[in-house]
């Protein structure tokens, strides 16, 4: 009999947000593969789990895969946890799961907390369709390029961000998506300083830039999808203008971009020239 690899979600803050099944599984497996054993041990002890631990993180995942597969083939059950929430969601585990599945071994989900879904559940933004973007790039140019690619996305967009970069990220979102696009900042969910602010990007960016307390901790930013409104037309107009401007004089590029997108020609010309 081969063992199973359990992918177990753990809390994103409040230590009691763990399912009864997660606790049972973490107690009964032979070994728990954790991203950071020092981080996870207090949580495990809090729930009376003293299972042996091994480390699987971004830097050793390739090597750890062979060890885990050997254990599974020997009949041991293994659980994978990350520092918070659901493994593989902006966390290690993808290589491991792919390799274990490729061996024909069983991978079992033990679902639970995920910051993106927790944030979506309280944001009050359309939730029937959404896209998860995870972390934006740390470099400003790469971050803006990615945001540009999302400017006409019509589904609710979910980003992860750390407090250190939240001011820059919100400013870029405001510039690319437009000042009046609806957005929500969900910070420190399930923790003492849990905050959920829902405001258009202009006021959200200004508020967070002016309040150091809102720049601390872990953040999820949700942005409403582009609608058929003036902001969306302007965003698309700017994008088309920038492309045409590479080949044409500004006035001609603005005229064409305005005709293609319905954005006001004057605003494109002023913005782009
Ligand atoms: N695997 C995790 C999950 O299921 O949500 C995400 C891990 S990722 C390395 C960490 C990021 O998730 C943080 O930078 C933040 O964007 C988000 N996050 C995690 N916990 C959070 C919380 N309590 N409140 C808000 N965002 C959180």
mmCIF file of C-alpha atoms and ligand atoms in Angstrom:
data_model
loop_
_atom_site.group_PDB
_atom_site.id
_atom_site.type_symbol
_atom_site.label_atom_id
_atom_site.label_comp_id
_atom_site.label_asym_id
_atom_site.label_seq_id
_atom_site.Cartn_x
_atom_site.Cartn_y
_atom_site.Cartn_z
ATOM 1 C CA UNK A 1 0.000 0.000 0.000
ATOM 2 C CA UNK A 2 1.351 3.418 -0.927
ATOM 3 C CA UNK A 3 0.672 6.482 1.220
ATOM 4 C CA UNK A 4 -1.222 9.655 0.334
ATOM 5 C CA UNK A 5 -0.087 13.257 0.153
ATOM 6 C CA UNK A 6 -2.574 15.510 1.977
ATOM 7 C CA UNK A 7 -2.621 19.213 1.041
ATOM 8 C CA UNK A 8 -3.841 20.830 4.242
ATOM 9 C CA UNK A 9 -5.010 24.432 4.641
ATOM 10 C CA UNK A 10 -4.081 26.149 7.912
ATOM 11 C CA UNK A 11 -5.214 29.501 9.428
ATOM 12 C CA UNK A 12 -4.382 32.903 7.882
ATOM 13 C CA UNK A 13 -4.283 34.552 11.299
ATOM 14 C CA UNK A 14 -6.758 33.295 13.869
ATOM 15 C CA UNK A 15 -5.337 29.982 15.112
ATOM 16 C CA UNK A 16 -8.785 28.485 15.573
ATOM 17 C CA UNK A 17 -9.580 28.728 11.854
ATOM 18 C CA UNK A 18 -8.530 25.141 11.214
ATOM 19 C CA UNK A 19 -10.946 22.373 10.338
ATOM 20 C CA UNK A 20 -11.525 19.329 12.536
ATOM 21 C CA UNK A 21 -10.470 17.162 9.596
ATOM 22 C CA UNK A 22 -7.232 19.124 9.148
ATOM 23 C CA UNK A 23 -6.341 18.466 12.800
ATOM 24 C CA UNK A 24 -7.179 14.740 12.447
ATOM 25 C CA UNK A 25 -5.082 14.407 9.290
ATOM 26 C CA UNK A 26 -2.126 16.334 10.714
ATOM 27 C CA UNK A 27 -2.172 14.045 13.790
ATOM 28 C CA UNK A 28 -2.311 10.795 11.851
ATOM 29 C CA UNK A 29 0.199 11.356 9.007
ATOM 30 C CA UNK A 30 3.779 10.126 9.446
ATOM 31 C CA UNK A 31 5.341 13.463 8.618
ATOM 32 C CA UNK A 32 4.241 17.040 7.975
ATOM 33 C CA UNK A 33 6.116 18.932 5.251
ATOM 34 C CA UNK A 34 6.049 22.572 6.368
ATOM 35 C CA UNK A 35 7.328 25.722 4.697
ATOM 36 C CA UNK A 36 8.936 26.925 7.930
ATOM 37 C CA UNK A 37 8.911 24.474 10.832
ATOM 38 C CA UNK A 38 9.636 27.183 13.425
ATOM 39 C CA UNK A 39 6.602 29.117 12.215
ATOM 40 C CA UNK A 40 4.253 26.108 12.121
ATOM 41 C CA UNK A 41 5.259 24.350 15.342
ATOM 42 C CA UNK A 42 3.393 26.712 17.727
ATOM 43 C CA UNK A 43 0.182 26.328 15.695
ATOM 44 C CA UNK A 44 0.534 22.544 15.645
ATOM 45 C CA UNK A 45 1.251 22.346 19.383
ATOM 46 C CA UNK A 46 -1.754 24.629 20.057
ATOM 47 C CA UNK A 47 -3.892 21.932 18.422
ATOM 48 C CA UNK A 48 -2.161 19.017 20.153
ATOM 49 C CA UNK A 49 -0.316 17.857 17.017
ATOM 50 C CA UNK A 50 3.187 16.506 17.659
ATOM 51 C CA UNK A 51 3.789 14.804 14.303
ATOM 52 C CA UNK A 52 7.359 14.862 12.930
ATOM 53 C CA UNK A 53 8.149 17.815 10.662
ATOM 54 C CA UNK A 54 10.265 18.237 7.565
ATOM 55 C CA UNK A 55 10.887 21.383 5.524
ATOM 56 C CA UNK A 56 9.640 22.015 2.001
ATOM 57 C CA UNK A 57 10.067 25.575 0.791
ATOM 58 C CA UNK A 58 10.731 27.387 -2.478
ATOM 59 C CA UNK A 59 14.475 26.787 -2.283
ATOM 60 C CA UNK A 60 14.516 23.059 -1.540
ATOM 61 C CA UNK A 61 11.275 21.915 -3.163
ATOM 62 C CA UNK A 62 13.022 20.197 -6.090
ATOM 63 C CA UNK A 63 15.201 18.131 -3.728
ATOM 64 C CA UNK A 64 12.443 17.496 -1.205
ATOM 65 C CA UNK A 65 10.209 15.990 -3.894
ATOM 66 C CA UNK A 66 12.263 12.787 -4.138
ATOM 67 C CA UNK A 67 12.229 12.312 -0.365
ATOM 68 C CA UNK A 68 8.459 12.743 -0.167
ATOM 69 C CA UNK A 69 7.851 10.356 -3.080
ATOM 70 C CA UNK A 70 10.104 7.742 -1.447
ATOM 71 C CA UNK A 71 8.107 8.021 1.773
ATOM 72 C CA UNK A 72 4.771 7.746 -0.034
ATOM 73 C CA UNK A 73 6.004 4.656 -1.896
ATOM 74 C CA UNK A 74 7.082 3.163 1.431
ATOM 75 C CA UNK A 75 3.495 3.535 2.653
ATOM 76 C CA UNK A 76 3.843 6.686 4.765
ATOM 77 C CA UNK A 77 1.168 9.377 4.620
ATOM 78 C CA UNK A 78 2.550 12.905 4.265
ATOM 79 C CA UNK A 79 0.813 16.269 4.806
ATOM 80 C CA UNK A 80 1.892 19.517 3.174
ATOM 81 C CA UNK A 81 1.169 22.802 4.961
ATOM 82 C CA UNK A 82 2.376 26.337 4.304
ATOM 83 C CA UNK A 83 2.944 29.249 6.672
ATOM 84 C CA UNK A 84 -0.658 30.364 6.204
ATOM 85 C CA UNK A 85 -3.748 29.409 4.283
ATOM 86 C CA UNK A 86 -3.889 27.001 1.403
ATOM 87 C CA UNK A 87 -0.600 25.538 0.113
ATOM 88 C CA UNK A 88 0.175 26.262 -3.571
ATOM 89 C CA UNK A 89 -1.823 29.523 -3.465
ATOM 90 C CA UNK A 90 1.133 31.945 -3.744
ATOM 91 C CA UNK A 91 2.959 29.321 -1.686
ATOM 92 C CA UNK A 92 5.215 26.305 -2.369
ATOM 93 C CA UNK A 93 3.865 22.909 -3.346
ATOM 94 C CA UNK A 94 3.147 23.025 -7.082
ATOM 95 C CA UNK A 95 6.257 21.049 -8.061
ATOM 96 C CA UNK A 96 5.628 18.524 -5.319
ATOM 97 C CA UNK A 97 1.974 17.957 -6.245
ATOM 98 C CA UNK A 98 2.807 17.655 -9.935
ATOM 99 C CA UNK A 99 5.586 15.153 -9.279
ATOM 100 C CA UNK A 100 3.495 13.064 -6.876
ATOM 101 C CA UNK A 101 0.597 12.948 -9.333
ATOM 102 C CA UNK A 102 2.980 12.022 -12.143
ATOM 103 C CA UNK A 103 3.991 8.984 -10.074
ATOM 104 C CA UNK A 104 0.344 7.941 -9.937
ATOM 105 C CA UNK A 105 0.230 8.510 -6.176
ATOM 106 C CA UNK A 106 -2.807 9.927 -4.375
ATOM 107 C CA UNK A 107 -3.049 13.653 -3.565
ATOM 108 C CA UNK A 108 -5.889 14.578 -1.203
ATOM 109 C CA UNK A 109 -7.169 18.119 -0.544
ATOM 110 C CA UNK A 110 -8.051 19.141 3.009
ATOM 111 C CA UNK A 111 -9.598 22.548 2.265
ATOM 112 C CA UNK A 112 -9.778 25.543 4.558
ATOM 113 C CA UNK A 113 -8.690 29.168 4.814
ATOM 114 C CA UNK A 114 -7.386 31.178 1.868
ATOM 115 C CA UNK A 115 -6.854 34.949 2.149
ATOM 116 C CA UNK A 116 -8.118 35.626 -1.396
ATOM 117 C CA UNK A 117 -11.404 33.835 -0.805
ATOM 118 C CA UNK A 118 -11.838 35.284 2.705
ATOM 119 C CA UNK A 119 -11.333 38.788 1.256
ATOM 120 C CA UNK A 120 -13.708 38.143 -1.645
ATOM 121 C CA UNK A 121 -16.353 36.901 0.776
ATOM 122 C CA UNK A 122 -16.486 40.249 2.608
ATOM 123 C CA UNK A 123 -15.548 42.737 -0.147
ATOM 124 C CA UNK A 124 -19.001 43.319 -1.576
ATOM 125 C CA UNK A 125 -17.633 43.247 -5.132
ATOM 126 C CA UNK A 126 -19.085 40.950 -7.802
ATOM 127 C CA UNK A 127 -18.015 37.445 -6.844
ATOM 128 C CA UNK A 128 -19.646 35.298 -9.514
ATOM 129 C CA UNK A 129 -16.518 35.639 -11.668
ATOM 130 C CA UNK A 130 -13.080 36.691 -10.464
ATOM 131 C CA UNK A 131 -9.410 36.334 -11.327
ATOM 132 C CA UNK A 132 -6.608 35.730 -8.861
ATOM 133 C CA UNK A 133 -3.425 37.608 -9.763
ATOM 134 C CA UNK A 134 -1.368 36.808 -6.654
ATOM 135 C CA UNK A 135 1.592 39.126 -6.082
ATOM 136 C CA UNK A 136 2.507 41.908 -8.489
ATOM 137 C CA UNK A 137 6.170 42.344 -9.376
ATOM 138 C CA UNK A 138 8.284 44.366 -6.956
ATOM 139 C CA UNK A 139 9.750 46.435 -9.809
ATOM 140 C CA UNK A 140 7.590 49.393 -10.809
ATOM 141 C CA UNK A 141 7.909 48.907 -14.570
ATOM 142 C CA UNK A 142 6.966 45.207 -14.460
ATOM 143 C CA UNK A 143 4.132 45.961 -12.054
ATOM 144 C CA UNK A 144 2.641 48.599 -14.361
ATOM 145 C CA UNK A 145 2.993 46.400 -17.423
ATOM 146 C CA UNK A 146 1.020 43.677 -15.661
ATOM 147 C CA UNK A 147 -1.648 46.138 -14.534
ATOM 148 C CA UNK A 148 -1.931 47.494 -18.085
ATOM 149 C CA UNK A 149 -2.608 43.973 -19.312
ATOM 150 C CA UNK A 150 -5.491 43.813 -16.806
ATOM 151 C CA UNK A 151 -6.977 47.238 -17.585
ATOM 152 C CA UNK A 152 -9.911 45.865 -19.562
ATOM 153 C CA UNK A 153 -10.458 42.749 -17.436
ATOM 154 C CA UNK A 154 -14.172 42.626 -16.646
ATOM 155 C CA UNK A 155 -14.003 40.180 -13.716
ATOM 156 C CA UNK A 156 -13.160 41.195 -10.141
ATOM 157 C CA UNK A 157 -9.352 41.096 -9.790
ATOM 158 C CA UNK A 158 -7.687 39.857 -6.592
ATOM 159 C CA UNK A 159 -4.095 40.779 -5.700
ATOM 160 C CA UNK A 160 -1.881 39.828 -2.778
ATOM 161 C CA UNK A 161 0.384 42.559 -1.461
ATOM 162 C CA UNK A 162 2.550 43.166 1.555
ATOM 163 C CA UNK A 163 2.193 46.329 3.620
ATOM 164 C CA UNK A 164 5.650 47.442 2.437
ATOM 165 C CA UNK A 165 4.504 47.956 -1.128
ATOM 166 C CA UNK A 166 0.825 48.750 -0.662
ATOM 167 C CA UNK A 167 1.217 52.525 -1.250
ATOM 168 C CA UNK A 168 3.012 52.091 -4.584
ATOM 169 C CA UNK A 169 0.706 49.298 -5.701
ATOM 170 C CA UNK A 170 -2.478 51.306 -5.011
ATOM 171 C CA UNK A 171 -1.053 54.387 -6.756
ATOM 172 C CA UNK A 172 -0.259 52.322 -9.854
ATOM 173 C CA UNK A 173 -3.710 50.704 -9.795
ATOM 174 C CA UNK A 174 -5.333 54.151 -9.599
ATOM 175 C CA UNK A 175 -3.240 55.405 -12.536
ATOM 176 C CA UNK A 176 -3.870 52.367 -14.721
ATOM 177 C CA UNK A 177 -7.467 51.419 -13.832
ATOM 178 C CA UNK A 178 -8.684 54.995 -13.319
ATOM 179 C CA UNK A 179 -9.501 56.967 -10.144
ATOM 180 C CA UNK A 180 -13.139 55.985 -9.823
ATOM 181 C CA UNK A 181 -12.772 52.195 -10.206
ATOM 182 C CA UNK A 182 -14.261 50.491 -7.128
ATOM 183 C CA UNK A 183 -11.727 48.672 -4.931
ATOM 184 C CA UNK A 184 -11.380 47.030 -1.529
ATOM 185 C CA UNK A 185 -8.380 46.716 0.760
ATOM 186 C CA UNK A 186 -8.719 43.716 3.107
ATOM 187 C CA UNK A 187 -5.896 43.835 5.652
ATOM 188 C CA UNK A 188 -4.898 41.531 8.493
ATOM 189 C CA UNK A 189 -7.963 39.320 8.052
ATOM 190 C CA UNK A 190 -8.908 37.275 11.132
ATOM 191 C CA UNK A 191 -6.274 39.143 13.200
ATOM 192 C CA UNK A 192 -6.547 41.926 15.801
ATOM 193 C CA UNK A 193 -6.218 44.796 13.329
ATOM 194 C CA UNK A 194 -8.511 43.341 10.675
ATOM 195 C CA UNK A 195 -9.606 46.179 8.363
ATOM 196 C CA UNK A 196 -11.757 46.151 5.254
ATOM 197 C CA UNK A 197 -11.980 49.470 3.374
ATOM 198 C CA UNK A 198 -14.079 49.803 0.257
ATOM 199 C CA UNK A 199 -13.530 52.985 -1.747
ATOM 200 C CA UNK A 200 -12.768 54.074 -5.290
ATOM 201 C CA UNK A 201 -9.058 53.731 -6.085
ATOM 202 C CA UNK A 202 -8.387 57.476 -5.858
ATOM 203 C CA UNK A 203 -9.545 57.851 -2.253
ATOM 204 C CA UNK A 204 -8.230 54.427 -1.229
ATOM 205 C CA UNK A 205 -4.729 55.241 -2.524
ATOM 206 C CA UNK A 206 -4.767 58.655 -0.833
ATOM 207 C CA UNK A 207 -6.059 57.292 2.469
ATOM 208 C CA UNK A 208 -3.484 54.506 2.682
ATOM 209 C CA UNK A 209 -0.605 56.803 1.635
ATOM 210 C CA UNK A 210 -1.559 59.183 4.457
ATOM 211 C CA UNK A 211 -1.999 56.593 7.210
ATOM 212 C CA UNK A 212 1.052 54.530 8.236
ATOM 213 C CA UNK A 213 -1.219 52.143 10.175
ATOM 214 C CA UNK A 214 -2.827 51.060 6.892
ATOM 215 C CA UNK A 215 0.603 50.190 5.503
ATOM 216 C CA UNK A 216 1.249 47.417 8.016
ATOM 217 C CA UNK A 217 0.674 43.708 7.785
ATOM 218 C CA UNK A 218 -0.769 41.497 5.086
ATOM 219 C CA UNK A 219 -3.091 42.808 2.422
ATOM 220 C CA UNK A 220 -5.477 41.603 -0.224
ATOM 221 C CA UNK A 221 -6.518 44.216 -2.793
ATOM 222 C CA UNK A 222 -9.644 43.574 -4.840
ATOM 223 C CA UNK A 223 -10.481 45.727 -7.841
ATOM 224 C CA UNK A 224 -13.850 45.712 -9.596
ATOM 225 C CA UNK A 225 -13.710 44.617 -13.206
ATOM 226 C CA UNK A 226 -13.855 47.201 -15.978
ATOM 227 C CA UNK A 227 -17.396 48.151 -16.885
ATOM 228 C CA UNK A 228 -18.705 49.971 -19.911
ATOM 229 C CA UNK A 229 -18.159 53.364 -18.348
ATOM 230 C CA UNK A 230 -16.164 56.514 -19.022
ATOM 231 C CA UNK A 231 -13.202 55.331 -16.944
ATOM 232 C CA UNK A 232 -12.994 52.059 -18.833
ATOM 233 C CA UNK A 233 -13.093 53.887 -22.158
ATOM 234 C CA UNK A 234 -10.344 56.249 -21.037
ATOM 235 C CA UNK A 235 -8.163 53.369 -19.833
ATOM 236 C CA UNK A 236 -8.590 51.572 -23.149
ATOM 237 C CA UNK A 237 -8.117 54.847 -25.039
ATOM 238 C CA UNK A 238 -4.777 55.428 -23.287
ATOM 239 C CA UNK A 239 -3.626 51.952 -24.162
ATOM 240 C CA UNK A 240 -4.519 52.293 -27.837
ATOM 241 C CA UNK A 241 -3.074 55.806 -27.950
ATOM 242 C CA UNK A 242 0.261 54.568 -26.557
ATOM 243 C CA UNK A 243 0.434 51.876 -29.251
ATOM 244 C CA UNK A 244 -0.455 54.226 -32.104
ATOM 245 C CA UNK A 245 1.882 56.919 -30.781
ATOM 246 C CA UNK A 246 4.832 54.647 -31.535
ATOM 247 C CA UNK A 247 4.088 55.065 -35.247
ATOM 248 C CA UNK A 248 2.109 58.313 -35.569
ATOM 249 C CA UNK A 249 2.204 61.956 -34.479
ATOM 250 C CA UNK A 250 0.366 62.546 -31.200
ATOM 251 C CA UNK A 251 -2.586 64.419 -32.690
ATOM 252 C CA UNK A 252 -3.240 61.699 -35.286
ATOM 253 C CA UNK A 253 -2.776 58.906 -32.710
ATOM 254 C CA UNK A 254 -5.217 60.641 -30.340
ATOM 255 C CA UNK A 255 -7.811 61.112 -33.069
ATOM 256 C CA UNK A 256 -7.651 57.447 -34.070
ATOM 257 C CA UNK A 257 -7.571 56.147 -30.471
ATOM 258 C CA UNK A 258 -10.615 58.270 -29.647
ATOM 259 C CA UNK A 259 -12.483 56.977 -32.698
ATOM 260 C CA UNK A 260 -11.602 53.344 -31.863
ATOM 261 C CA UNK A 261 -12.390 53.425 -28.140
ATOM 262 C CA UNK A 262 -14.868 56.268 -27.643
ATOM 263 C CA UNK A 263 -12.521 57.977 -25.167
ATOM 264 C CA UNK A 264 -12.381 61.809 -25.297
ATOM 265 C CA UNK A 265 -9.633 62.819 -27.774
ATOM 266 C CA UNK A 266 -8.569 65.814 -25.693
ATOM 267 C CA UNK A 267 -7.849 63.705 -22.595
ATOM 268 C CA UNK A 268 -5.798 61.227 -24.601
ATOM 269 C CA UNK A 269 -3.785 63.955 -26.221
ATOM 270 C CA UNK A 270 -3.060 65.686 -22.910
ATOM 271 C CA UNK A 271 -2.286 62.426 -21.144
ATOM 272 C CA UNK A 272 -0.032 61.044 -23.808
ATOM 273 C CA UNK A 273 1.873 64.031 -25.078
HETATM 274 N N1 LIG B 1 -1.410 30.514 0.895
HETATM 275 C C1 LIG B 1 -1.942 31.745 1.417
HETATM 276 C C2 LIG B 1 -3.453 31.796 1.174
HETATM 277 O O1 LIG B 1 -4.053 30.722 1.035
HETATM 278 O O2 LIG B 1 -4.029 32.872 1.189
HETATM 279 C C3 LIG B 1 -1.218 32.941 0.860
HETATM 280 C C4 LIG B 1 0.262 32.956 1.148
HETATM 281 S S1 LIG B 1 1.091 34.333 0.482
HETATM 282 C C5 LIG B 1 2.769 33.903 0.749
HETATM 283 C C6 LIG B 1 0.903 35.560 1.719
HETATM 284 C C7 LIG B 1 -0.007 36.712 1.246
HETATM 285 O O3 LIG B 1 -1.368 36.328 1.420
HETATM 286 C C8 LIG B 1 0.158 37.982 2.052
HETATM 287 O O4 LIG B 1 1.218 38.787 1.580
HETATM 288 C C9 LIG B 1 -1.183 38.658 1.851
HETATM 289 O O5 LIG B 1 -1.234 39.272 0.583
HETATM 290 C C10 LIG B 1 -2.110 37.447 1.849
HETATM 291 N N2 LIG B 1 -2.561 37.163 3.222
HETATM 292 C C11 LIG B 1 -2.217 36.112 3.992
HETATM 293 N N3 LIG B 1 -2.829 36.200 5.190
HETATM 294 C C12 LIG B 1 -3.584 37.318 5.156
HETATM 295 C C13 LIG B 1 -4.444 37.960 6.091
HETATM 296 N N4 LIG B 1 -4.632 37.451 7.303
HETATM 297 N N5 LIG B 1 -5.057 39.112 5.718
HETATM 298 C C14 LIG B 1 -4.867 39.626 4.494
HETATM 299 N N6 LIG B 1 -4.055 39.079 3.578
HETATM 300 C C15 LIG B 1 -3.426 37.932 3.902
#
